[in-house]
Coordinates of C-alpha atoms in Angstrom, one line a residue:
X1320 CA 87.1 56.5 138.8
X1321 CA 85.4 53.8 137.3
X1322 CA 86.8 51.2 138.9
X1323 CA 85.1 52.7 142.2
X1324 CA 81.6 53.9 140.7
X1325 CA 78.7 51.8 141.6
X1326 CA 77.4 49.8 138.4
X1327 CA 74.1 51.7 139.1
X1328 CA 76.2 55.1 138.6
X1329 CA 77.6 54.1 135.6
X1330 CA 74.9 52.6 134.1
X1331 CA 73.0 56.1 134.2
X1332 CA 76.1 58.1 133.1
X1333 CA 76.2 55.9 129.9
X1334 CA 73.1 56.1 129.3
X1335 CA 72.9 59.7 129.9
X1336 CA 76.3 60.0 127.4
X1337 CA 74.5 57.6 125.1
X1338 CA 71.6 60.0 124.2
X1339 CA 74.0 63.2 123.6
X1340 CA 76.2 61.2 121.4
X1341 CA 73.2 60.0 119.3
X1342 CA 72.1 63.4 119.4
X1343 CA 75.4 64.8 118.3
X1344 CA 75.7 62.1 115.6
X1345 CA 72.2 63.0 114.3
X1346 CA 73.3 66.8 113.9
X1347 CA 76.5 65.5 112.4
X1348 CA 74.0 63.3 109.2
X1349 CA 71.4 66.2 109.3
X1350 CA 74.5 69.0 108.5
X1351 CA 75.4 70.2 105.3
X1352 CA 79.9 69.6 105.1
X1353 CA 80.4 72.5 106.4
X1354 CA 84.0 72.3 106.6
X1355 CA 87.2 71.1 105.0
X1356 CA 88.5 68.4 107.3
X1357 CA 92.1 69.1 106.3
X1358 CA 91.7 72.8 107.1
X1359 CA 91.2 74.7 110.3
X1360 CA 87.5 76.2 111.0
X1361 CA 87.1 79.6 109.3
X1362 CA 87.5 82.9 112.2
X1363 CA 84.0 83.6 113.3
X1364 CA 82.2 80.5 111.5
X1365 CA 78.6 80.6 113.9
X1366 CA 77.6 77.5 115.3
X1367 CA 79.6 73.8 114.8
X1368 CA 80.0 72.3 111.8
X1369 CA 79.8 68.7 111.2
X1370 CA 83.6 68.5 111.8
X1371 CA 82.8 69.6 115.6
X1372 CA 80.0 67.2 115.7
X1373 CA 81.4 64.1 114.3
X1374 CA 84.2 65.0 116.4
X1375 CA 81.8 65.2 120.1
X1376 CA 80.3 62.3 119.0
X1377 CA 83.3 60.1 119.0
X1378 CA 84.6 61.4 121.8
X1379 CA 80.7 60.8 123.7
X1380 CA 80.6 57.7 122.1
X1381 CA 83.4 56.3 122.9
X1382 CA 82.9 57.4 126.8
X1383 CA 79.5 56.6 126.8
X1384 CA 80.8 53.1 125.2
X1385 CA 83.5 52.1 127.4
X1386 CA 81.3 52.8 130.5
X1387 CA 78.8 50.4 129.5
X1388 CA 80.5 47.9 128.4
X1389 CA 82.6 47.5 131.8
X1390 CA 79.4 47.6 133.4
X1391 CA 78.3 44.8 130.6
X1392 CA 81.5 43.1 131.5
X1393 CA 81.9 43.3 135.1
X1394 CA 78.6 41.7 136.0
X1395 CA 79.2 38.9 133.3
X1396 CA 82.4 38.2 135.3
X1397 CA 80.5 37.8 138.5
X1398 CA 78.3 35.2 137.4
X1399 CA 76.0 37.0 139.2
X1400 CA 72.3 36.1 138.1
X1401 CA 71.0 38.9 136.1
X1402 CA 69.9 41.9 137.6
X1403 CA 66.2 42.8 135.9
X1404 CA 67.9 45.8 133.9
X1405 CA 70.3 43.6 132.3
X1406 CA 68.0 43.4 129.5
X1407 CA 68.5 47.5 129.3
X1408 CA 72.0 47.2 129.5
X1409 CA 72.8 44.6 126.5
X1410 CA 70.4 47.0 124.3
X1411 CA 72.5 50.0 125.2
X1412 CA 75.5 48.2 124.3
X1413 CA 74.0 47.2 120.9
X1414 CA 73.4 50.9 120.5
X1415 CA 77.1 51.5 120.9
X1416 CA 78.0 49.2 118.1
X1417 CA 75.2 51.2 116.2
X1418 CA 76.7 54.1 116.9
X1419 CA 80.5 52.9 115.9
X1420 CA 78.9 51.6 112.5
X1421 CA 78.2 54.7 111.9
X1422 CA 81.0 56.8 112.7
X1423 CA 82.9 54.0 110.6
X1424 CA 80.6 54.9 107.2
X1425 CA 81.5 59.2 107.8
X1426 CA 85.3 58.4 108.3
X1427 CA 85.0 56.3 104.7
X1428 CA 83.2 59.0 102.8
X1429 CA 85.4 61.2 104.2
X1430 CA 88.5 59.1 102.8
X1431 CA 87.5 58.4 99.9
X1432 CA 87.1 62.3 99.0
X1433 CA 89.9 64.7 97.8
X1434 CA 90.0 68.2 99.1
X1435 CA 87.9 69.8 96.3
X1436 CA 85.2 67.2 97.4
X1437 CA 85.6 67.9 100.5
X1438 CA 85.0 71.6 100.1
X1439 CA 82.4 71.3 98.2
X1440 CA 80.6 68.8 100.4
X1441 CA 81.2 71.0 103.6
X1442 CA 79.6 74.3 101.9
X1443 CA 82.2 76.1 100.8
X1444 CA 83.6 78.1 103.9
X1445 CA 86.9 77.9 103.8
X1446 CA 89.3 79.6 101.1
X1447 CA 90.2 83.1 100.2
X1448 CA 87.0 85.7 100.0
X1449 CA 86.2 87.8 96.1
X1450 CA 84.1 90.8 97.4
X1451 CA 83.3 92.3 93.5
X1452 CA 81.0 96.0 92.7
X1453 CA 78.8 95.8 89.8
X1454 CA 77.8 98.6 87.7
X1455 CA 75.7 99.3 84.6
X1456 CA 73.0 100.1 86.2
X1457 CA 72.9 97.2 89.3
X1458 CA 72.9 97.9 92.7
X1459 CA 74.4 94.7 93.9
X1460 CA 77.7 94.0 95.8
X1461 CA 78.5 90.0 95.4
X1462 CA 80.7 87.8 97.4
X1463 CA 82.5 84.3 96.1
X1464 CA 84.6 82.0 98.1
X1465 CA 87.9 80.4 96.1
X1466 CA 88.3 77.1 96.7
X1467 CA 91.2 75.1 97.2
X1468 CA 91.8 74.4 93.6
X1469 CA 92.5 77.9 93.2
X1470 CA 90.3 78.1 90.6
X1471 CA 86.7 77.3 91.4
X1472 CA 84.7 80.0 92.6
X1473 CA 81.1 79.8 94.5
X1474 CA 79.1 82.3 95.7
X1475 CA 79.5 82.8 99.5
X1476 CA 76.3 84.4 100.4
X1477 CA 73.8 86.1 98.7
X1478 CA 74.6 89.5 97.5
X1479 CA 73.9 92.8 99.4
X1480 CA 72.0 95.3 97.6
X1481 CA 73.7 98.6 97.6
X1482 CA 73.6 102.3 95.7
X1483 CA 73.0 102.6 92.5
X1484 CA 76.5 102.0 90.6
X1485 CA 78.4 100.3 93.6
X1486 CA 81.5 99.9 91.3
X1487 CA 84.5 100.1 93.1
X1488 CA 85.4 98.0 96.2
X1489 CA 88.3 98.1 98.7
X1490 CA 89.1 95.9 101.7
X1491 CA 90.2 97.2 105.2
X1492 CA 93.6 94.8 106.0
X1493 CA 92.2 92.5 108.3
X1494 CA 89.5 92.5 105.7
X1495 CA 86.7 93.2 108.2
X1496 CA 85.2 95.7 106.1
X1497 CA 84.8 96.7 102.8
X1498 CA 84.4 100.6 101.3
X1499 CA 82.3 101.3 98.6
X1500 CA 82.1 103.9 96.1
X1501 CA 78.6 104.2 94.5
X1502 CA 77.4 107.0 92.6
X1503 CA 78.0 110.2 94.5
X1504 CA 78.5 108.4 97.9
X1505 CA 80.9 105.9 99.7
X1506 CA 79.8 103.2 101.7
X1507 CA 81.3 100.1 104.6
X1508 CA 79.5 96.9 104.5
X1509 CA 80.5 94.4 107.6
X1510 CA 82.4 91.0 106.4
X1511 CA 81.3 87.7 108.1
X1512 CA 85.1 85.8 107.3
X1513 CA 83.2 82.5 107.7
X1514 CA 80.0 82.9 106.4
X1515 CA 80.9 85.3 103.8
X1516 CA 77.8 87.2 104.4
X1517 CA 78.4 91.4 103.5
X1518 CA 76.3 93.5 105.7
X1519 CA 76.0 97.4 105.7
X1520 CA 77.6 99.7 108.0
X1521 CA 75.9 103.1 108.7
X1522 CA 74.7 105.4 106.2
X1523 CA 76.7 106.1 102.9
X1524 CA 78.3 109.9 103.0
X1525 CA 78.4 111.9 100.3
X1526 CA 81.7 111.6 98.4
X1527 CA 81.4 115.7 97.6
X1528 CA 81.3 114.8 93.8
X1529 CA 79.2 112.9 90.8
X1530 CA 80.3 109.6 89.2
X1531 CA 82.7 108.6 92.3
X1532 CA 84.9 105.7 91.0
X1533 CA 87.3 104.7 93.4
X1534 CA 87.8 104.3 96.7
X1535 CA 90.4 103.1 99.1
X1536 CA 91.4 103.5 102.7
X1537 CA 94.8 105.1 104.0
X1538 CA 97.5 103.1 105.8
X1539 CA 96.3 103.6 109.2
X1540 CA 92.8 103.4 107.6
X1541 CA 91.4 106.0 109.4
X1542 CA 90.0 107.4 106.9
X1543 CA 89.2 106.9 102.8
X1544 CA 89.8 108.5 99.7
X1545 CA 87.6 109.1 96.5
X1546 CA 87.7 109.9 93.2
X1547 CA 84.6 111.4 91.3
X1548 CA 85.7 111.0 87.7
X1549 CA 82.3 113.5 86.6
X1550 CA 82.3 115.7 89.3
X1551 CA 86.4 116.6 89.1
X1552 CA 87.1 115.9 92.9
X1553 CA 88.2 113.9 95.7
X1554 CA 87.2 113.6 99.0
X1555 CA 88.8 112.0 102.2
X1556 CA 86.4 110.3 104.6
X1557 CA 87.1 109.5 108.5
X1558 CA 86.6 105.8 109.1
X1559 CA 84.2 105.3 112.6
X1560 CA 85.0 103.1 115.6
X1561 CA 82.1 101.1 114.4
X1562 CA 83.5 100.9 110.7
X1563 CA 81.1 103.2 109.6
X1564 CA 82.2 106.3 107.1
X1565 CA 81.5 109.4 108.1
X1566 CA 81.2 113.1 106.8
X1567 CA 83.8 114.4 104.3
X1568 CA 86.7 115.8 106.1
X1569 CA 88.6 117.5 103.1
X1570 CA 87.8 118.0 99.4
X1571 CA 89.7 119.3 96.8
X1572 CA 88.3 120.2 93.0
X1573 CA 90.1 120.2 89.8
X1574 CA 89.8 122.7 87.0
X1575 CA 91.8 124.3 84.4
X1576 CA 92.0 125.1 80.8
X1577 CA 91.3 122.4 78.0
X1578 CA 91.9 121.6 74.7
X1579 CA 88.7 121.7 72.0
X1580 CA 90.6 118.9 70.3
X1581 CA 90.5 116.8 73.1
X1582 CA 87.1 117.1 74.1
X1583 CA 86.1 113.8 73.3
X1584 CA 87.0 112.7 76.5
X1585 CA 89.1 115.6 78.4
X1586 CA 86.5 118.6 78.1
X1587 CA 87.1 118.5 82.0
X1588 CA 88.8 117.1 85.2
X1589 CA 88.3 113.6 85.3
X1590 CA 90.5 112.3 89.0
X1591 CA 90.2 108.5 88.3
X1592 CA 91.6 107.5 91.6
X1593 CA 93.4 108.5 94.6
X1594 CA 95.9 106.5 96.6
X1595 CA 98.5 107.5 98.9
X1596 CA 101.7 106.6 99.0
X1597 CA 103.4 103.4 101.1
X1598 CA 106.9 104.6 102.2
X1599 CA 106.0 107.5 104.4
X1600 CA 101.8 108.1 104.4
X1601 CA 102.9 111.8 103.5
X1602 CA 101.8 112.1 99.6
X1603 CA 98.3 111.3 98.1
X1604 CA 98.3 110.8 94.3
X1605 CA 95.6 111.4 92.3
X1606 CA 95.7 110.7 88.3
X1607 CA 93.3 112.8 86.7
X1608 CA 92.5 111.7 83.1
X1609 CA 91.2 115.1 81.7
X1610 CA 93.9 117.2 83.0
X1611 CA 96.7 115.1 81.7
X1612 CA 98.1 115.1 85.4
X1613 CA 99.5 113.0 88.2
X1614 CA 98.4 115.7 91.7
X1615 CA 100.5 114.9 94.5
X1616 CA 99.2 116.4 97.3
X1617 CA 100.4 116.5 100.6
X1618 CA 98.3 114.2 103.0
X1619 CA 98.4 114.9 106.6
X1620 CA 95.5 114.3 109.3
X1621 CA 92.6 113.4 106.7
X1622 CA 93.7 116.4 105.1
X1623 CA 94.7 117.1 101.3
X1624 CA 97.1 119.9 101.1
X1625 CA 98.4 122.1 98.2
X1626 CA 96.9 123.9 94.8
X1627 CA 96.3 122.1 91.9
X1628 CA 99.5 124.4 90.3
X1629 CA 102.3 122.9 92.6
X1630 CA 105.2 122.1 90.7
X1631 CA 105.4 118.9 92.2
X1632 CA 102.5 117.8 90.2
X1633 CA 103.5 115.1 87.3
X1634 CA 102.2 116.5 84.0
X1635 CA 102.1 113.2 81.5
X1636 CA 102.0 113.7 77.4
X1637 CA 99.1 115.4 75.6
X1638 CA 96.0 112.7 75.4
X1639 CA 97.5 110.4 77.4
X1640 CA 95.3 109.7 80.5
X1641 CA 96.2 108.7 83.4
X1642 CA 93.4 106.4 85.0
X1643 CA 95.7 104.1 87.9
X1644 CA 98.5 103.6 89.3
X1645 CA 100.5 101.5 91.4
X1646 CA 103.9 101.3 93.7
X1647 CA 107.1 99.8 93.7
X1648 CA 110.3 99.5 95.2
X1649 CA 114.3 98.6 94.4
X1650 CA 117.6 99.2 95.7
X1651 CA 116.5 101.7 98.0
X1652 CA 114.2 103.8 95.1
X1653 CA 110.5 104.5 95.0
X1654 CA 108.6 103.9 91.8
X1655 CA 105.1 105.1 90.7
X1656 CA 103.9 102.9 87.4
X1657 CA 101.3 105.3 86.1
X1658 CA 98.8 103.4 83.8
X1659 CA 97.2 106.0 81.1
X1660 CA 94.5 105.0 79.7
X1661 CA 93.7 107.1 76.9
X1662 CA 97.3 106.1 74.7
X1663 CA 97.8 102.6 76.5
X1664 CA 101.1 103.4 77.8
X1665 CA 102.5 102.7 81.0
X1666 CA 104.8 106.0 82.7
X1667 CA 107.5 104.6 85.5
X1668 CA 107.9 107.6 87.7
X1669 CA 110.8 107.4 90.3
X1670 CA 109.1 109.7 93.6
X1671 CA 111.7 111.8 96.2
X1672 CA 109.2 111.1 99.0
X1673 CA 111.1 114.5 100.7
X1674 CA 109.3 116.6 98.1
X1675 CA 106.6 114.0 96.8
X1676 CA 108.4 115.1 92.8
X1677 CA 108.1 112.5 90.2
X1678 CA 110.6 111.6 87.6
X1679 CA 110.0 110.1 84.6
X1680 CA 112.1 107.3 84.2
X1681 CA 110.6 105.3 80.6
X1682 CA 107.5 105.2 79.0
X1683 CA 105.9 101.5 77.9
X1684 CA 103.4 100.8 75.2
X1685 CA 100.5 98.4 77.0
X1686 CA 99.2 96.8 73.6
X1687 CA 100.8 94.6 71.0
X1688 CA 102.9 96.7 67.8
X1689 CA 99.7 95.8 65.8
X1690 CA 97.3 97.0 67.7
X1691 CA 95.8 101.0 68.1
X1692 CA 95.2 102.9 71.2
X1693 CA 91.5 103.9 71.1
X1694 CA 90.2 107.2 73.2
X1695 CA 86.4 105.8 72.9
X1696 CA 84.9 105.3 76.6
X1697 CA 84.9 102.0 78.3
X1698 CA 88.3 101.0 75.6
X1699 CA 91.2 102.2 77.0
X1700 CA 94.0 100.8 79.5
X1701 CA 92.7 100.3 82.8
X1702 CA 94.2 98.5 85.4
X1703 CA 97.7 98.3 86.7
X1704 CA 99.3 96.4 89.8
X1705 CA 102.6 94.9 90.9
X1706 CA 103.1 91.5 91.7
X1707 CA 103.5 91.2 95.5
X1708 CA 107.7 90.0 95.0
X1709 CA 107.7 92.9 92.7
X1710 CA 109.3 90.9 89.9
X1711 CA 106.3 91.3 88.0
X1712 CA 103.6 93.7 86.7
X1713 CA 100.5 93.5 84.9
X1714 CA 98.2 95.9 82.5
X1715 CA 94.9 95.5 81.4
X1716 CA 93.6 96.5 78.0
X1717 CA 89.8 96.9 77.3
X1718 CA 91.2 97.7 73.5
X1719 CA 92.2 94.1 72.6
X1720 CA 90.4 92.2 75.5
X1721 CA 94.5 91.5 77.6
X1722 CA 96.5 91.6 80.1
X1723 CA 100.1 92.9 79.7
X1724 CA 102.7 91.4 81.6
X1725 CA 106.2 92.8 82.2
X1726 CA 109.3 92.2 84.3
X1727 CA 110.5 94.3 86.6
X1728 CA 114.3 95.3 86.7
X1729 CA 115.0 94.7 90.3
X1730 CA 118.2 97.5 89.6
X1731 CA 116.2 100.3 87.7
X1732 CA 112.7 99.8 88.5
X1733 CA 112.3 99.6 84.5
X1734 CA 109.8 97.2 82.4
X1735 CA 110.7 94.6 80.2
X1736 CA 107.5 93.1 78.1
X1737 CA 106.9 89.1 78.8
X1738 CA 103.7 89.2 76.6
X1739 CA 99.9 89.2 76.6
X1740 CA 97.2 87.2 77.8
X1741 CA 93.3 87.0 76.5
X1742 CA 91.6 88.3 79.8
X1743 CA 89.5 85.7 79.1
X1744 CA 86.3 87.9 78.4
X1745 CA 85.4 91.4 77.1
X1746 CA 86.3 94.5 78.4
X1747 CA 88.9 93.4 81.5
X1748 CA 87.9 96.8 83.9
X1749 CA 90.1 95.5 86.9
X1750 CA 91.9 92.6 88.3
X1751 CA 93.2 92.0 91.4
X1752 CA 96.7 89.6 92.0
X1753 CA 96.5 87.6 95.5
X1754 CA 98.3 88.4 98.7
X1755 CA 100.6 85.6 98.0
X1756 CA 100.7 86.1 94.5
X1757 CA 99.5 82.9 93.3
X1758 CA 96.6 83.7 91.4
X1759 CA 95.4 86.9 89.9
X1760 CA 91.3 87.5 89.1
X1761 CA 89.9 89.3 86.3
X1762 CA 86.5 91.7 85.6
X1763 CA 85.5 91.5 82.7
X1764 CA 83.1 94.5 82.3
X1765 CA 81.3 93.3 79.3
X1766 CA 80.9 89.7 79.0
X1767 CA 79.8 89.8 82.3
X1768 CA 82.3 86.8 83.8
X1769 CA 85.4 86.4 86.5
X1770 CA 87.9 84.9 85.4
X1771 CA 90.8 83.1 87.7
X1772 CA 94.7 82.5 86.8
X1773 CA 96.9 81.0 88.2
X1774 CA 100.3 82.7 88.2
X1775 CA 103.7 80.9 87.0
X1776 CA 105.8 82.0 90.0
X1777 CA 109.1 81.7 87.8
X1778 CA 107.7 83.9 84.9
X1779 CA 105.1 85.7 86.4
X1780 CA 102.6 84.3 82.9
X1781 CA 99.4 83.9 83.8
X1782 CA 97.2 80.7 83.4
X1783 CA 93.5 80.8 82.6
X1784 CA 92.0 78.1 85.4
X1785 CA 88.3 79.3 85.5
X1786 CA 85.0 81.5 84.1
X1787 CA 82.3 82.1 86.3
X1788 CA 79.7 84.3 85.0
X1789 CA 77.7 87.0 86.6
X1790 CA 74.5 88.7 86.4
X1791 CA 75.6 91.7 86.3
X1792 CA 78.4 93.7 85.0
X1793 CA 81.7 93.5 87.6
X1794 CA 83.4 96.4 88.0
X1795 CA 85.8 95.7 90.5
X1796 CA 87.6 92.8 92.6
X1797 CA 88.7 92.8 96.7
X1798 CA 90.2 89.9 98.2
X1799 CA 90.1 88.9 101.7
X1800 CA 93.2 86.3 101.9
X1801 CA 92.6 82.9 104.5
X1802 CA 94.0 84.1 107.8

């Protein structure tokens, strides 16, 4: 084609070529790095990023380059006398080598930088999402991008003011959304992957119950679950098309009779959470820390059914707790590990998911010989989860500022003790271990900090990596794995 174009024609093409690749390269010095070369773009990033545009402009360039400079060329080779826009021509051409200079310089910096540099350079966009609730008092639901150190964290947009309270967050699968339960309500806030911007979603519903603490959606997440640890219920919500929550669709309230001695903390009902099952989506689980119970209720159609005296209901020891739990598998079997907060033990319940019965299978102390369990509030055990190859499971303990870590028999089900770790602040409320198990993330409640580890894949031990600190207390951890 060019070999048949008129030098007139291809004069004005490169020149026309010329001034978008000049414009494209100024975009490309004016914009921030906003994005790791190495890595694909982030799903739903708005606008190009300077890989885009340093890209366009080499490709322009180089079009707009070669056009001119056959043009440059050709006429050279005639011998013809100079046409009066010669002149024009040999200053367009300098601007190409202008042009090239300049693409040289990027593709140095961007060699002489290591992938951490790199992300940090490009604005952080890339890398696994935190999404953590606050509470003491804030309002404020915070976002921070992991970078590709697995250990630096950076916030990823500011943070979206919520309810008062907004302490426990929970992330839809494709990690789209994320619910919230504030005080008395639950709430979806909208998740920009590549901008990490959180955005609300409708109006927060009332979650039938004061001091709601948890919050998580079902399998098919049509609708969410929550626990009011001060009003003694649980609610299910139906999820919108537009990711919205909407009215309560089912409650249930705890009562019963309790003990004067234990009125320290168990004068009442106190559900701490709510989950339902993985293996068949037919059994909701509720551990409710005044009662001393484990409710299984059955769960069908955004409905919770059964009394609050089935037999199928796990009653754990006087005092004990229960606050969270968490699920497990092997050889065929179904486990519940029942974290109770109140006597920092750990209950392994084997579940017949035909009858939704537990079955207590051992019973693990959380803290070291040495040190006591403590009933005071804000203390006790709190969190508990299963390492995603479910050879490993870890415990936090507010009592001694820890995480517990145990093997898992892959025959039993049963808990063997590796150790403890310093959570790396005060108070560890919650963690949450990665999708791919490669790093876990701790809340520390009181020191106000997150703290990354990075996780031994052959011993399951974690490795303190990072502290970032916040302005307000963190409650809670989500994380919204790279696609």
């Amino acid at each position: 084609a060019i070999s048949r174009a008129p030098a007139t024609a291809l004069r004005a093409c490169g020149m026309m070529l010329g001034v978008r690749a000049r414009a494209q390269l100024a975009r490309c010095r004016r914009a921030p790095w906003t994005r790791s070369f190495s890595s694909p773009a982030a799903p739903g990033a708005g606008g190009s990023g300077s890989a885009e545009n340093l890209a366009t402009a080499a490709v322009v360039g180089a079009c707009y380059g070669g056009a001119l400079l056959w043009v440059y060329r050709d006429e050279q080779e005639k011998g013809a006398a100079a046409p009066k826009e010669d002149s024009e021509v040999a200053a367009l051409a300098t601007g190409i080598e202008g042009v090239l200079s300049s693409l040289q310089q990027i593709k140095k910096r961007l060699d002489t930088m290591d992938e951490m540099q790199r992300w940090l350079a490009g604005g952080c966009k890339t890398g696994p999402l935190l999404v953590v609730g606050t509470g003491g008092g804030s309002s404020e639901v915070f976002s921070f991008r992991l970078g590709p150190d697995r250990a630096t964290l950076m916030p990823a947009s500011p943070p979206v003011s919520m309810g008062l309270n907004p302490s426990f967050v929970s992330a839809s699968k494709d990690g789209s959304k994320v619910f919230v339960a504030q005080e008395g309500e639950v709430a979806a806030l909208a998740v920009d992957r590549g901008s990490g911007k959180l955005s609300p979603l409708g109006t927060p519903q009332s979650a039938c119950g004061k001091g709601t603490c948890y919050v998580e959606p079902d399998a098919g997440e049509l609708h969410v679950l929550a626990a009011n640890y001060v009003g003694g219920s649980v609610a299910v919500l139906p999820v919108q098309e537009d990711g919205s929550v909407g009215p309560a669709s089912d409650s249930k309230h705890h009562d019963g009779v309790f003990k004067p001695a234990l009125a320290d903390r168990q004068e009442a009902a106190h559900p701490h959470s709510i989950r339902v099952e993985p293996w068949t989506g037919k059994w909701a689980l509720v551990p409710d820390l005044g009662k001393d119970m484990c409710m299984v209720y059955k769960y069908e159609d955004g409905k919770l059914v059964g009394a609050s005296s089935d037999a199928r209901h796990y009653r754990a020891r006087e005092g004990a707790g229960p606050r969270h739990l968490a699920f497990g598998s092997s050889q065929g079997k179904r486990f519940v590990y029942l974290l109770n907060e109140l006597d920092a033990t750990l209950s392994v319940l084997r579940m017949d998911t035909a009858t939704g019965s537990l079955s207590e299978e051992q019973v693990v102390s959380l803290l070291p010989w040495y040190v006591k369990p403590v009933r005071t509030g804000h203390c006790g055990s709190a969190e508990v989860a299963v390492h995603p190859s479910g050879k490993y499971l870890y415990a936090s303990n507010r009592t001694d500022h820890t995480l517990a870590v145990f093997r898992v028999d892959q025959d039993s089900g049963c808990l063997a003790l590796s150790g403890h770790v310093p959570s790396g602040g005060k108070t560890p409320r919650h963690f949450k271990v990665s999708p791919r198990g490669d790093y876990l993330a701790v809340a520390n409640q009181s020191s106000n900090n997150l703290v990354v580890f990075e996780i031994d894949p052959e011993t399951g031990m974690p490795a303190k990596r990072s502290t970032t600190p916040l302005p307000a207390s963190p409650r809670c951890i989500s994380i919204i794995d790279e696609e």
